[in-house]
Amino acid sequence: MNLSVATNRYTLSAVKEMELLSQGIKDSISLAQGIPTCDTPNIIKDAAIRAINDGLVAAYSPPQGLPLIRQKIARKLKENGQNYDWQDEIFITAGASEAIAAALRGLISPDKNQIILSSPSYAGYRSMVYSAGAIAHYVPLVYPEWSLDISALRASVSEHTAAILLAHPNNPTGSIFSKQELLTIIELAEKYDFYIISDEVYSDLILDNIEFISPASLSKERVIRIHSFSKSFAMTGWRVAYMHGQKELMKRILPAHDAIITCAPVVSQYAAIAALDNYDHLTALMRQMLKKHRNVACSQLEIAPNDNDYPQAAYFIFLPTPKINQDFAKKILKDTGISTVPGSAFGPTCSNFIRICFGRDIEQVKLGCGKIKKYIDEF
Ligand SMILES: Cc1ncc(COP(=O)(O)O)c(C=O)c1O
């Protein structure tokens, strides 16, 4: 199998395609796109309203973001043993998506333009890599543990590799990379002079008591860490996230960030400050809610907590499906009215899976997962 994908056109992500398809079907249930059903907490909304009424949001902020939010993030990172200078090592971005776009543009050059992605990984990455003018090269994760195929990784990296882009925890599998895997990636990054973009948008949504290590805590030199307010605080529509890395690297990324967005939405930066001020409480509530949803989804699908398909983070189940020569997710949608995402959206090695989002309305999760289980059992 050729795992190199030099994409030559944009495609609408299969996640959005399935979401749209289900909207056209009467009484359908969408478990496709990763949107939690709950609203942004009031304490965050109120802070945004206050900032608007106080006349604080009309003008651009510095491209790096408001000083106050960067100082708060620097303090939070320091509590976790990570030292970043708020002035030039932390940027506020318009979502993790923009942070990734800026990081890719800052890191690639004409002869260093290959980006390693894991298969599976977040469906949006492929277009992001393409739009940055780079080439995606997939390295498989091995089912059922979704561990990194280290020999494939070693064979894939070269002096043309600019970065490896990791979803950690991963979307769609909810799995996390082990310390040993991260150390191996760092060793290769040092050898071949590439960087690790660690997309940690789900790191507040680890639902079990498992050890999560950010590669940024293992190497400040080689890692750009990205974290978003989108998932932790039900703020996908606010478009606010942050990234941090060592000074020289961030200096390369700043012009790209400035060219793409000028600055993150200022009203959302004020909202994010309130999220930071109430971090532990609000993220605990989100985890509590998602655990409930996971229990409902897994009990309908008959996935036990010790099963490999039982997700430990984020709000997705990546479910193996019967092998057929057509898109199983579309077949499920046509025959049951339940929309999921085909595994192929997440990489070239995943066509016999579907992704189910259990962050959606709990009654719909229950009904949808029950129907999917029955359909697969009777297939
Ligand atoms: C792994 C991953 N990274 C990034 C994003 C986009 O995040 P944001 O809303 O912060 O742009 C998503 C959204 O689903 C995601 O799953």
Short mmCIF file of C-alpha atoms and ligand atoms in Angstrom, two decimals:
data_model
loop_
_atom_site.label_atom_id
_atom_site.label_comp_id
_atom_site.label_asym_id
_atom_site.label_seq_id
_atom_site.Cartn_x
_atom_site.Cartn_y
_atom_site.Cartn_z
CA MET A 1 0.00 0.00 0.00
CA ASN A 2 1.31 3.43 -0.89
CA LEU A 3 0.82 5.58 2.16
CA SER A 4 2.16 8.81 0.63
CA VAL A 5 -0.64 11.15 -0.28
CA ALA A 6 0.25 14.24 -2.29
CA THR A 7 -3.25 15.69 -2.33
CA ASN A 8 -3.89 17.85 -5.35
CA ARG A 9 -7.30 19.23 -4.53
CA TYR A 10 -9.46 20.19 -1.59
CA THR A 11 -12.24 17.86 -0.58
CA LEU A 12 -15.06 18.56 1.84
CA SER A 13 -14.23 16.45 4.87
CA ALA A 14 -16.28 13.26 5.11
CA VAL A 15 -17.33 14.41 8.58
CA LYS A 16 -19.14 17.42 7.13
CA GLU A 17 -20.40 15.40 4.17
CA MET A 18 -22.07 12.86 6.48
CA GLU A 19 -23.47 15.62 8.67
CA LEU A 20 -25.02 17.28 5.60
CA LEU A 21 -26.32 14.00 4.19
CA SER A 22 -28.15 13.23 7.42
CA GLN A 23 -29.77 16.68 7.39
CA GLY A 24 -31.48 15.69 4.14
CA ILE A 25 -33.03 12.52 5.63
CA LYS A 26 -36.26 12.73 7.64
CA ASP A 27 -35.97 11.56 11.29
CA SER A 28 -32.28 10.78 10.88
CA ILE A 29 -29.90 10.97 13.83
CA SER A 30 -26.43 12.37 13.36
CA LEU A 31 -23.59 10.93 15.38
CA ALA A 32 -21.15 12.24 12.76
CA GLN A 33 -19.59 15.60 13.61
CA GLY A 34 -17.80 16.10 16.92
CA ILE A 35 -20.01 18.72 18.53
CA PRO A 36 -21.08 18.31 22.17
CA THR A 37 -24.73 19.12 22.76
CA CYS A 38 -24.22 21.41 25.74
CA ASP A 39 -23.96 25.19 25.54
CA THR A 40 -20.93 27.23 26.61
CA PRO A 41 -21.06 27.71 30.42
CA ASN A 42 -22.77 30.95 31.55
CA ILE A 43 -19.71 32.17 33.42
CA ILE A 44 -17.84 32.26 30.08
CA LYS A 45 -20.71 33.86 28.16
CA ASP A 46 -21.15 36.51 30.86
CA ALA A 47 -17.47 37.46 30.65
CA ALA A 48 -17.81 37.92 26.90
CA ILE A 49 -20.92 40.08 27.33
CA ARG A 50 -19.13 42.22 29.92
CA ALA A 51 -16.16 42.69 27.60
CA ILE A 52 -18.50 43.78 24.80
CA ASN A 53 -20.38 46.21 27.07
CA ASP A 54 -17.11 47.61 28.42
CA GLY A 55 -16.01 48.44 24.88
CA LEU A 56 -13.01 46.08 25.00
CA VAL A 57 -13.52 44.05 21.87
CA ALA A 58 -13.75 46.46 18.94
CA ALA A 59 -10.07 46.57 18.05
CA TYR A 60 -7.46 43.97 17.10
CA SER A 61 -5.33 42.56 19.89
CA PRO A 62 -1.59 42.09 19.31
CA PRO A 63 -1.18 39.16 16.88
CA GLN A 64 0.10 36.99 19.73
CA GLY A 65 -3.07 37.70 21.73
CA LEU A 66 -4.06 39.82 24.74
CA PRO A 67 -1.23 39.96 27.31
CA LEU A 68 -3.56 38.94 30.15
CA ILE A 69 -4.61 35.63 28.61
CA ARG A 70 -1.03 34.77 27.65
CA GLN A 71 0.14 35.53 31.18
CA LYS A 72 -2.55 33.27 32.61
CA ILE A 73 -1.60 30.46 30.24
CA ALA A 74 2.09 30.87 31.10
CA ARG A 75 1.17 30.57 34.79
CA LYS A 76 -0.91 27.45 34.15
CA LEU A 77 1.88 25.83 32.14
CA LYS A 78 4.36 26.64 34.90
CA GLU A 79 2.15 24.83 37.43
CA ASN A 80 2.66 21.77 35.22
CA GLY A 81 6.41 22.24 35.11
CA GLN A 82 6.55 23.88 31.67
CA ASN A 83 8.28 27.23 31.35
CA TYR A 84 7.18 29.45 28.48
CA ASP A 85 7.65 33.19 28.21
CA TRP A 86 4.20 34.74 27.69
CA GLN A 87 5.67 37.51 25.51
CA ASP A 88 7.06 35.49 22.65
CA GLU A 89 6.47 31.78 23.29
CA ILE A 90 2.65 31.65 23.62
CA PHE A 91 0.15 32.71 20.92
CA ILE A 92 -3.64 32.83 21.02
CA THR A 93 -5.12 31.50 17.78
CA ALA A 94 -8.48 31.20 16.03
CA GLY A 95 -9.02 27.60 17.09
CA ALA A 96 -6.55 24.74 16.95
CA SER A 97 -7.21 24.63 13.20
CA GLU A 98 -5.59 28.02 12.67
CA ALA A 99 -2.75 27.16 15.05
CA ILE A 100 -1.99 24.06 12.98
CA ALA A 101 -2.25 26.02 9.72
CA ALA A 102 0.20 28.64 11.02
CA ALA A 103 2.60 26.06 12.46
CA LEU A 104 2.71 24.13 9.18
CA ARG A 105 3.37 27.30 7.18
CA GLY A 106 6.07 28.38 9.60
CA LEU A 107 7.87 25.05 9.47
CA ILE A 108 7.88 23.97 5.85
CA SER A 109 10.38 25.02 3.18
CA PRO A 110 10.79 23.88 -0.45
CA ASP A 111 13.03 20.92 0.41
CA LYS A 112 11.51 20.19 3.81
CA ASN A 113 7.84 19.85 3.00
CA GLN A 114 6.71 16.42 4.19
CA ILE A 115 4.36 16.08 7.14
CA ILE A 116 3.89 12.76 8.91
CA LEU A 117 0.33 11.94 9.98
CA SER A 118 -0.86 8.86 11.77
CA SER A 119 -3.51 6.69 10.16
CA PRO A 120 -6.03 7.13 11.70
CA SER A 121 -5.90 10.77 12.76
CA TYR A 122 -8.16 13.84 12.59
CA ALA A 123 -9.90 14.02 9.20
CA GLY A 124 -9.15 17.74 8.79
CA TYR A 125 -5.37 17.28 8.76
CA ARG A 126 -5.05 16.19 5.15
CA SER A 127 -6.54 19.40 3.74
CA MET A 128 -4.59 21.48 6.23
CA VAL A 129 -1.35 19.92 5.04
CA TYR A 130 -2.31 20.37 1.42
CA SER A 131 -3.33 23.98 1.85
CA ALA A 132 0.03 24.71 3.51
CA GLY A 133 1.71 23.43 0.32
CA ALA A 134 3.08 20.32 2.01
CA ILE A 135 2.77 16.58 1.39
CA ALA A 136 1.09 14.24 3.88
CA HIS A 137 2.73 10.90 4.55
CA TYR A 138 0.74 8.45 6.65
CA VAL A 139 2.20 6.07 9.23
CA PRO A 140 -0.20 3.38 10.48
CA LEU A 141 -1.35 2.92 14.05
CA VAL A 142 -1.78 -0.75 14.86
CA TYR A 143 -5.23 -1.98 15.90
CA PRO A 144 -6.45 -2.88 18.54
CA GLU A 145 -4.15 -0.81 20.79
CA TRP A 146 -3.64 1.89 18.15
CA SER A 147 0.07 1.85 18.91
CA LEU A 148 2.45 3.60 16.55
CA ASP A 149 4.08 1.36 13.95
CA ILE A 150 7.61 2.40 14.87
CA SER A 151 9.33 0.60 12.01
CA ALA A 152 6.97 2.27 9.51
CA LEU A 153 7.71 5.61 11.16
CA ARG A 154 11.46 5.06 10.93
CA ALA A 155 11.05 4.16 7.25
CA SER A 156 8.94 7.27 6.57
CA VAL A 157 11.06 10.04 8.03
CA SER A 158 13.88 11.66 6.08
CA GLU A 159 15.69 14.95 5.72
CA HIS A 160 12.57 16.16 3.84
CA THR A 161 10.35 15.71 6.88
CA ALA A 162 9.29 19.07 8.33
CA ALA A 163 7.04 17.82 11.12
CA ILE A 164 4.94 15.06 12.55
CA LEU A 165 1.42 16.20 13.41
CA LEU A 166 -0.05 14.17 16.27
CA ALA A 167 -3.59 14.22 17.61
CA HIS A 168 -2.85 13.35 21.24
CA PRO A 169 -5.34 12.10 22.48
CA ASN A 170 -6.24 10.89 19.04
CA ASN A 171 -9.42 11.58 17.11
CA PRO A 172 -11.05 9.15 16.13
CA THR A 173 -9.66 6.46 18.48
CA GLY A 174 -9.53 8.29 21.82
CA SER A 175 -6.11 6.68 22.34
CA ILE A 176 -3.01 8.42 23.64
CA PHE A 177 0.65 7.95 22.75
CA SER A 178 2.88 6.34 25.38
CA LYS A 179 5.97 7.98 26.82
CA GLN A 180 8.12 5.46 24.94
CA GLU A 181 6.44 6.28 21.62
CA LEU A 182 6.90 10.00 22.27
CA LEU A 183 10.57 9.52 23.15
CA THR A 184 11.13 7.58 19.92
CA ILE A 185 9.47 10.36 17.92
CA ILE A 186 11.63 12.97 19.66
CA GLU A 187 14.78 10.92 18.98
CA LEU A 188 13.87 10.80 15.26
CA ALA A 189 13.00 14.52 15.26
CA GLU A 190 16.46 15.32 16.59
CA LYS A 191 18.16 13.00 14.12
CA TYR A 192 16.31 14.30 11.04
CA ASP A 193 15.76 17.86 12.26
CA PHE A 194 11.99 17.99 12.22
CA TYR A 195 9.37 19.18 14.73
CA ILE A 196 6.47 17.63 16.58
CA ILE A 197 3.15 19.46 16.44
CA SER A 198 1.19 18.05 19.34
CA ASP A 199 -2.52 18.76 18.89
CA GLU A 200 -3.92 18.27 22.40
CA VAL A 201 -7.46 19.56 21.95
CA TYR A 202 -8.84 16.53 23.84
CA SER A 203 -6.31 16.45 26.68
CA ASP A 204 -8.86 17.80 29.19
CA LEU A 205 -11.26 15.05 28.14
CA ILE A 206 -9.37 12.01 29.39
CA LEU A 207 -12.19 10.01 30.91
CA ASP A 208 -10.24 7.35 32.81
CA ASN A 209 -7.38 7.40 35.22
CA ILE A 210 -4.61 6.99 32.66
CA GLU A 211 -1.29 8.75 32.39
CA PHE A 212 -1.18 11.47 29.76
CA ILE A 213 2.20 12.92 28.86
CA SER A 214 2.61 15.86 26.54
CA PRO A 215 5.70 15.63 24.34
CA ALA A 216 6.21 19.32 25.27
CA SER A 217 7.14 18.13 28.77
CA LEU A 218 9.81 15.88 27.24
CA SER A 219 11.32 18.36 24.77
CA LYS A 220 10.67 22.08 24.65
CA GLU A 221 13.17 22.32 21.79
CA ARG A 222 11.31 20.10 19.30
CA VAL A 223 7.63 20.48 20.21
CA ILE A 224 4.86 22.92 19.38
CA ARG A 225 1.92 22.19 21.64
CA ILE A 226 -1.60 23.23 20.69
CA HIS A 227 -4.56 23.36 23.01
CA SER A 228 -8.06 24.62 22.27
CA PHE A 229 -10.99 25.97 24.26
CA SER A 230 -13.34 24.37 21.69
CA LYS A 231 -13.74 20.93 23.20
CA SER A 232 -12.96 21.50 26.89
CA PHE A 233 -15.58 24.24 27.34
CA ALA A 234 -18.13 23.63 24.54
CA MET A 235 -16.71 26.60 22.63
CA THR A 236 -16.28 25.26 19.08
CA GLY A 237 -18.07 28.32 17.66
CA TRP A 238 -15.92 30.87 19.49
CA ARG A 239 -12.77 29.97 17.56
CA VAL A 240 -10.14 30.34 20.25
CA ALA A 241 -7.13 28.20 21.14
CA TYR A 242 -3.46 28.63 21.96
CA MET A 243 -0.10 27.29 20.93
CA HIS A 244 3.30 27.41 22.56
CA GLY A 245 6.83 26.54 21.61
CA GLN A 246 10.38 27.77 21.97
CA LYS A 247 11.10 31.35 20.96
CA GLU A 248 13.00 30.78 17.69
CA LEU A 249 10.29 28.47 16.40
CA MET A 250 7.47 30.81 17.38
CA LYS A 251 9.32 33.63 15.60
CA ARG A 252 9.03 31.58 12.38
CA ILE A 253 5.33 30.91 12.99
CA LEU A 254 4.25 34.46 13.95
CA PRO A 255 4.24 35.93 10.40
CA ALA A 256 2.11 33.01 9.16
CA HIS A 257 -0.36 33.43 12.04
CA ASP A 258 -0.49 37.19 11.37
CA ALA A 259 -1.04 36.64 7.63
CA ILE A 260 -3.86 34.14 8.20
CA ILE A 261 -5.91 35.83 10.92
CA THR A 262 -4.21 39.01 12.28
CA CYS A 263 -5.39 37.99 15.74
CA ALA A 264 -7.85 35.60 17.35
CA PRO A 265 -11.35 37.10 17.87
CA VAL A 266 -10.91 39.48 20.82
CA VAL A 267 -14.34 38.78 22.33
CA SER A 268 -13.42 35.09 22.38
CA GLN A 269 -10.12 35.86 24.08
CA TYR A 270 -12.06 37.52 26.92
CA ALA A 271 -14.37 34.51 27.07
CA ALA A 272 -11.32 32.22 27.21
CA ILE A 273 -9.91 34.19 30.15
CA ALA A 274 -13.07 33.27 32.10
CA ALA A 275 -12.62 29.64 31.05
CA LEU A 276 -9.03 29.71 32.37
CA ASP A 277 -10.21 31.24 35.66
CA ASN A 278 -12.68 28.37 36.14
CA TYR A 279 -10.66 25.61 34.50
CA ASP A 280 -10.73 22.70 36.92
CA HIS A 281 -14.39 23.00 37.80
CA LEU A 282 -15.64 23.39 34.21
CA THR A 283 -13.49 20.65 32.71
CA ALA A 284 -14.53 18.27 35.50
CA LEU A 285 -18.18 18.92 34.61
CA MET A 286 -17.48 18.24 30.95
CA ARG A 287 -15.73 14.94 31.76
CA GLN A 288 -18.57 13.92 34.04
CA MET A 289 -21.11 14.54 31.27
CA LEU A 290 -19.05 12.71 28.65
CA LYS A 291 -18.55 9.69 30.91
CA LYS A 292 -22.33 9.38 31.14
CA HIS A 293 -22.60 9.56 27.36
CA ARG A 294 -19.81 7.03 26.89
CA ASN A 295 -21.51 4.58 29.25
CA VAL A 296 -24.77 4.85 27.32
CA ALA A 297 -23.04 4.46 23.93
CA CYS A 298 -20.84 1.55 25.02
CA SER A 299 -23.63 -0.30 26.75
CA GLN A 300 -25.77 -0.06 23.58
CA LEU A 301 -22.85 -1.24 21.45
CA GLU A 302 -21.93 -3.93 24.04
CA ILE A 303 -18.39 -2.62 24.44
CA ALA A 304 -17.06 -3.45 27.91
CA PRO A 305 -14.60 -1.18 29.79
CA ASN A 306 -11.78 -3.70 29.31
CA ASP A 307 -12.46 -3.92 25.57
CA ASN A 308 -9.95 -2.29 23.21
CA ASP A 309 -12.72 -0.38 21.46
CA TYR A 310 -13.69 1.32 24.74
CA PRO A 311 -12.49 4.94 24.32
CA GLN A 312 -10.49 6.47 27.17
CA ALA A 313 -10.56 10.07 25.94
CA ALA A 314 -12.48 12.50 23.73
CA TYR A 315 -16.01 11.63 22.59
CA PHE A 316 -15.67 9.11 19.80
CA ILE A 317 -15.89 5.35 19.36
CA PHE A 318 -13.96 3.97 16.40
CA LEU A 319 -15.86 0.81 15.69
CA PRO A 320 -14.72 -2.07 13.46
CA THR A 321 -17.35 -3.00 10.88
CA PRO A 322 -17.96 -5.94 8.54
CA LYS A 323 -15.66 -5.84 5.52
CA ILE A 324 -17.62 -4.84 2.43
CA ASN A 325 -16.65 -3.28 -0.88
CA GLN A 326 -18.53 -0.07 -0.30
CA ASP A 327 -18.80 2.66 2.20
CA PHE A 328 -20.37 1.08 5.27
CA ALA A 329 -21.17 4.44 6.93
CA LYS A 330 -23.30 5.46 3.94
CA LYS A 331 -25.00 2.08 3.98
CA ILE A 332 -25.85 2.47 7.68
CA LEU A 333 -27.23 5.94 7.02
CA LYS A 334 -29.35 4.72 4.10
CA ASP A 335 -30.70 1.66 5.93
CA THR A 336 -31.10 2.99 9.49
CA GLY A 337 -31.04 6.80 9.28
CA ILE A 338 -28.02 7.01 11.61
CA SER A 339 -25.13 9.11 10.40
CA THR A 340 -21.55 8.20 11.37
CA VAL A 341 -18.23 8.90 9.65
CA PRO A 342 -16.46 6.37 7.41
CA GLY A 343 -13.08 5.25 8.77
CA SER A 344 -11.43 6.11 5.46
CA ALA A 345 -11.82 9.81 6.37
CA PHE A 346 -9.15 9.33 9.01
CA GLY A 347 -6.43 7.71 6.95
CA PRO A 348 -5.73 5.09 4.28
CA THR A 349 -5.63 2.11 6.68
CA CYS A 350 -9.05 2.49 8.31
CA SER A 351 -11.74 1.66 5.76
CA ASN A 352 -13.23 -1.09 7.93
CA PHE A 353 -14.21 1.24 10.74
CA ILE A 354 -16.82 3.88 11.44
CA ARG A 355 -16.55 6.77 13.89
CA ILE A 356 -19.46 7.39 16.24
CA CYS A 357 -19.63 10.66 18.20
CA PHE A 358 -21.15 10.11 21.65
CA GLY A 359 -20.93 13.80 22.59
CA ARG A 360 -24.29 14.45 20.95
CA ASP A 361 -27.74 14.45 22.62
CA ILE A 362 -27.84 11.50 25.04
CA GLU A 363 -31.22 10.13 23.88
CA GLN A 364 -30.05 10.23 20.28
CA VAL A 365 -26.76 8.55 21.25
CA LYS A 366 -28.74 5.76 22.94
CA LEU A 367 -31.13 5.28 20.06
CA GLY A 368 -28.45 5.64 17.37
CA CYS A 369 -25.96 3.24 18.97
CA GLY A 370 -28.70 0.68 19.60
CA LYS A 371 -29.71 0.76 15.95
CA ILE A 372 -26.10 0.52 14.76
CA LYS A 373 -25.45 -2.53 16.97
CA LYS A 374 -28.59 -4.30 15.73
CA TYR A 375 -27.74 -3.49 12.11
CA ILE A 376 -24.17 -4.81 12.37
CA ASP A 377 -25.27 -7.95 14.24
CA GLU A 378 -27.85 -8.75 11.57
CA PHE A 379 -25.63 -7.83 8.63
C1 LIG B 1 -7.91 16.47 16.77
C2 LIG B 1 -8.57 17.77 16.44
N1 LIG B 1 -7.80 18.85 16.24
C3 LIG B 1 -8.35 20.04 15.95
C4 LIG B 1 -9.71 20.20 15.82
C5 LIG B 1 -10.26 21.56 15.52
O1 LIG B 1 -10.28 22.29 16.73
P1 LIG B 1 -10.65 23.84 16.79
O2 LIG B 1 -12.14 23.95 16.94
O3 LIG B 1 -9.94 24.33 18.02
O4 LIG B 1 -10.16 24.46 15.54
C6 LIG B 1 -10.55 19.10 15.99
C7 LIG B 1 -12.01 19.22 15.82
O5 LIG B 1 -12.75 18.28 15.79
C8 LIG B 1 -9.97 17.85 16.32
O6 LIG B 1 -10.72 16.76 16.50
#
